[in-house]
């Protein structure tokens, strides 16, 4: 190629242009390589962030069966029966834990004795006497059974009036109202169906098969109709009462996740809908409420939380910013948004999953970000037993300098991090959320992460993996109501089945518009019977 026909200036401009193109190509190649490594990690690696430590990321374990195997004559311990000291990896058995677990269960004693003829000493032929029993314990399962319960409500008449009058009074004995008029569904049957679907994530079609095996021909359409009807008629008043109490508090958490509703008017089946979740934070009665909405607009949160004033902890979703602005859902709200350091850390751990060089792993900038945040969580763990006032004061003294150092580092890294790279996204998250992340210093009840909300929405996410979608908006709304009832019950240490059964016995026989009466049925009420509480 003859370069003599080009001027020096033209050659310099061409050189600069090629250099820029080369640099952009290298950046793009680096991004593709990173995405390839991340996709490989997602397919074959562990998803837990606990892999991030002072060593290279753990490789996927393919010998799970071998690692979980125990000698055939060793019985696995009961839950929490083994304690592992963090300073000593050798398991230590908790004394008496098994016995404490078994004491919670009903007991049946089966005795085996010698007959009188056999109670003879084989050595001297004199009578034997009882010394002590040899005791072993087994856990026996009695499968659930379905019975037909006939309610005979006696009707009375007057024979005297029958003889002398054409109008005869007919008097009925008092009897509780049914949960669904004209239906075979009882409080216990409804509680069983709902517990299986919303606690055990068993879809209705599988429950239909199970009931059929028991000789009970209940189809899934009936079960679905029952759930929608009782959630609307009986559980909705309780839900609305809990919503009133929730928005009266001043520390809340929120999260949202996708939901597919097939038969939604005016929308294609594959269109994304959302299940929103709101729950109380530290210092308040445990309340977990779900709210189905056809969109992810922040106006949904604004409408649901109308009247709320205080701190709302969320992830970085910008929709919650609508609470602070005038919108179709109303005027700005007196809300302080608090962001989540667990999300900040998660972005850095995603970057580290693409690192393959063991020597450079601990020297990466992403690793430094993780160590910054881990130091904050270590301090939070240390302050866990402090009062809210003490925690607030300690954070100002010890956490504030850590936050200032972290954001000084973030601002320095932001100047040269590639925006589209996973590391650039990690930096941008903290950079853009700085004010919301710093709000942790404003109140000792606030938490460093929004994990409280993520734990609360997890049961719905697990259930969704089993039943995949909802047929109608009415079904999605009823699911939100039932999940709210069950998850709030669990947070208050109640047995979901027993609590639902109790509600369906009581609600049809009371004035559900009376808030004082409803308060007696709330999951934290002191008037609930003891058999509803987990022992």
PDB file of C-alpha atoms in Angstrom, residues 6 36 66 75 92 94 103 140 154 182 194 199 219 238 344 430-431 473:
ATOM      1  CA  UNK A   6      -1.217  10.716   2.092  1.00  0.00           C
ATOM      2  CA  UNK A  36     -19.519 -16.086  28.380  1.00  0.00           C
ATOM      3  CA  UNK A  66     -21.119 -39.269  47.745  1.00  0.00           C
ATOM      4  CA  UNK A  75     -29.281 -42.598  61.447  1.00  0.00           C
ATOM      5  CA  UNK A  92     -20.993 -31.477  68.537  1.00  0.00           C
ATOM      6  CA  UNK A  94     -26.747 -30.970  71.396  1.00  0.00           C
ATOM      7  CA  UNK A 103     -41.985 -34.268  73.753  1.00  0.00           C
ATOM      8  CA  UNK A 140     -45.485 -43.449  63.603  1.00  0.00           C
ATOM      9  CA  UNK A 154     -83.148 -29.836  64.819  1.00  0.00           C
ATOM     10  CA  UNK A 182     -74.756 -25.047  49.921  1.00  0.00           C
ATOM     11  CA  UNK A 194     -54.897 -23.771  50.995  1.00  0.00           C
ATOM     12  CA  UNK A 199     -47.399 -23.473  52.124  1.00  0.00           C
ATOM     13  CA  UNK A 219     -61.941 -31.520  41.028  1.00  0.00           C
ATOM     14  CA  UNK A 238     -58.955  -9.323  57.663  1.00  0.00           C
ATOM     15  CA  UNK A 344     -24.630  -3.803  46.154  1.00  0.00           C
ATOM     16  CA  UNK A 430     -23.723   2.023  44.592  1.00  0.00           C
ATOM     17  CA  UNK A 431     -22.850   5.322  42.894  1.00  0.00           C
ATOM     18  CA  UNK A 473     -56.919 -11.873  37.781  1.00  0.00           C
TER      19      UNK A 473
END
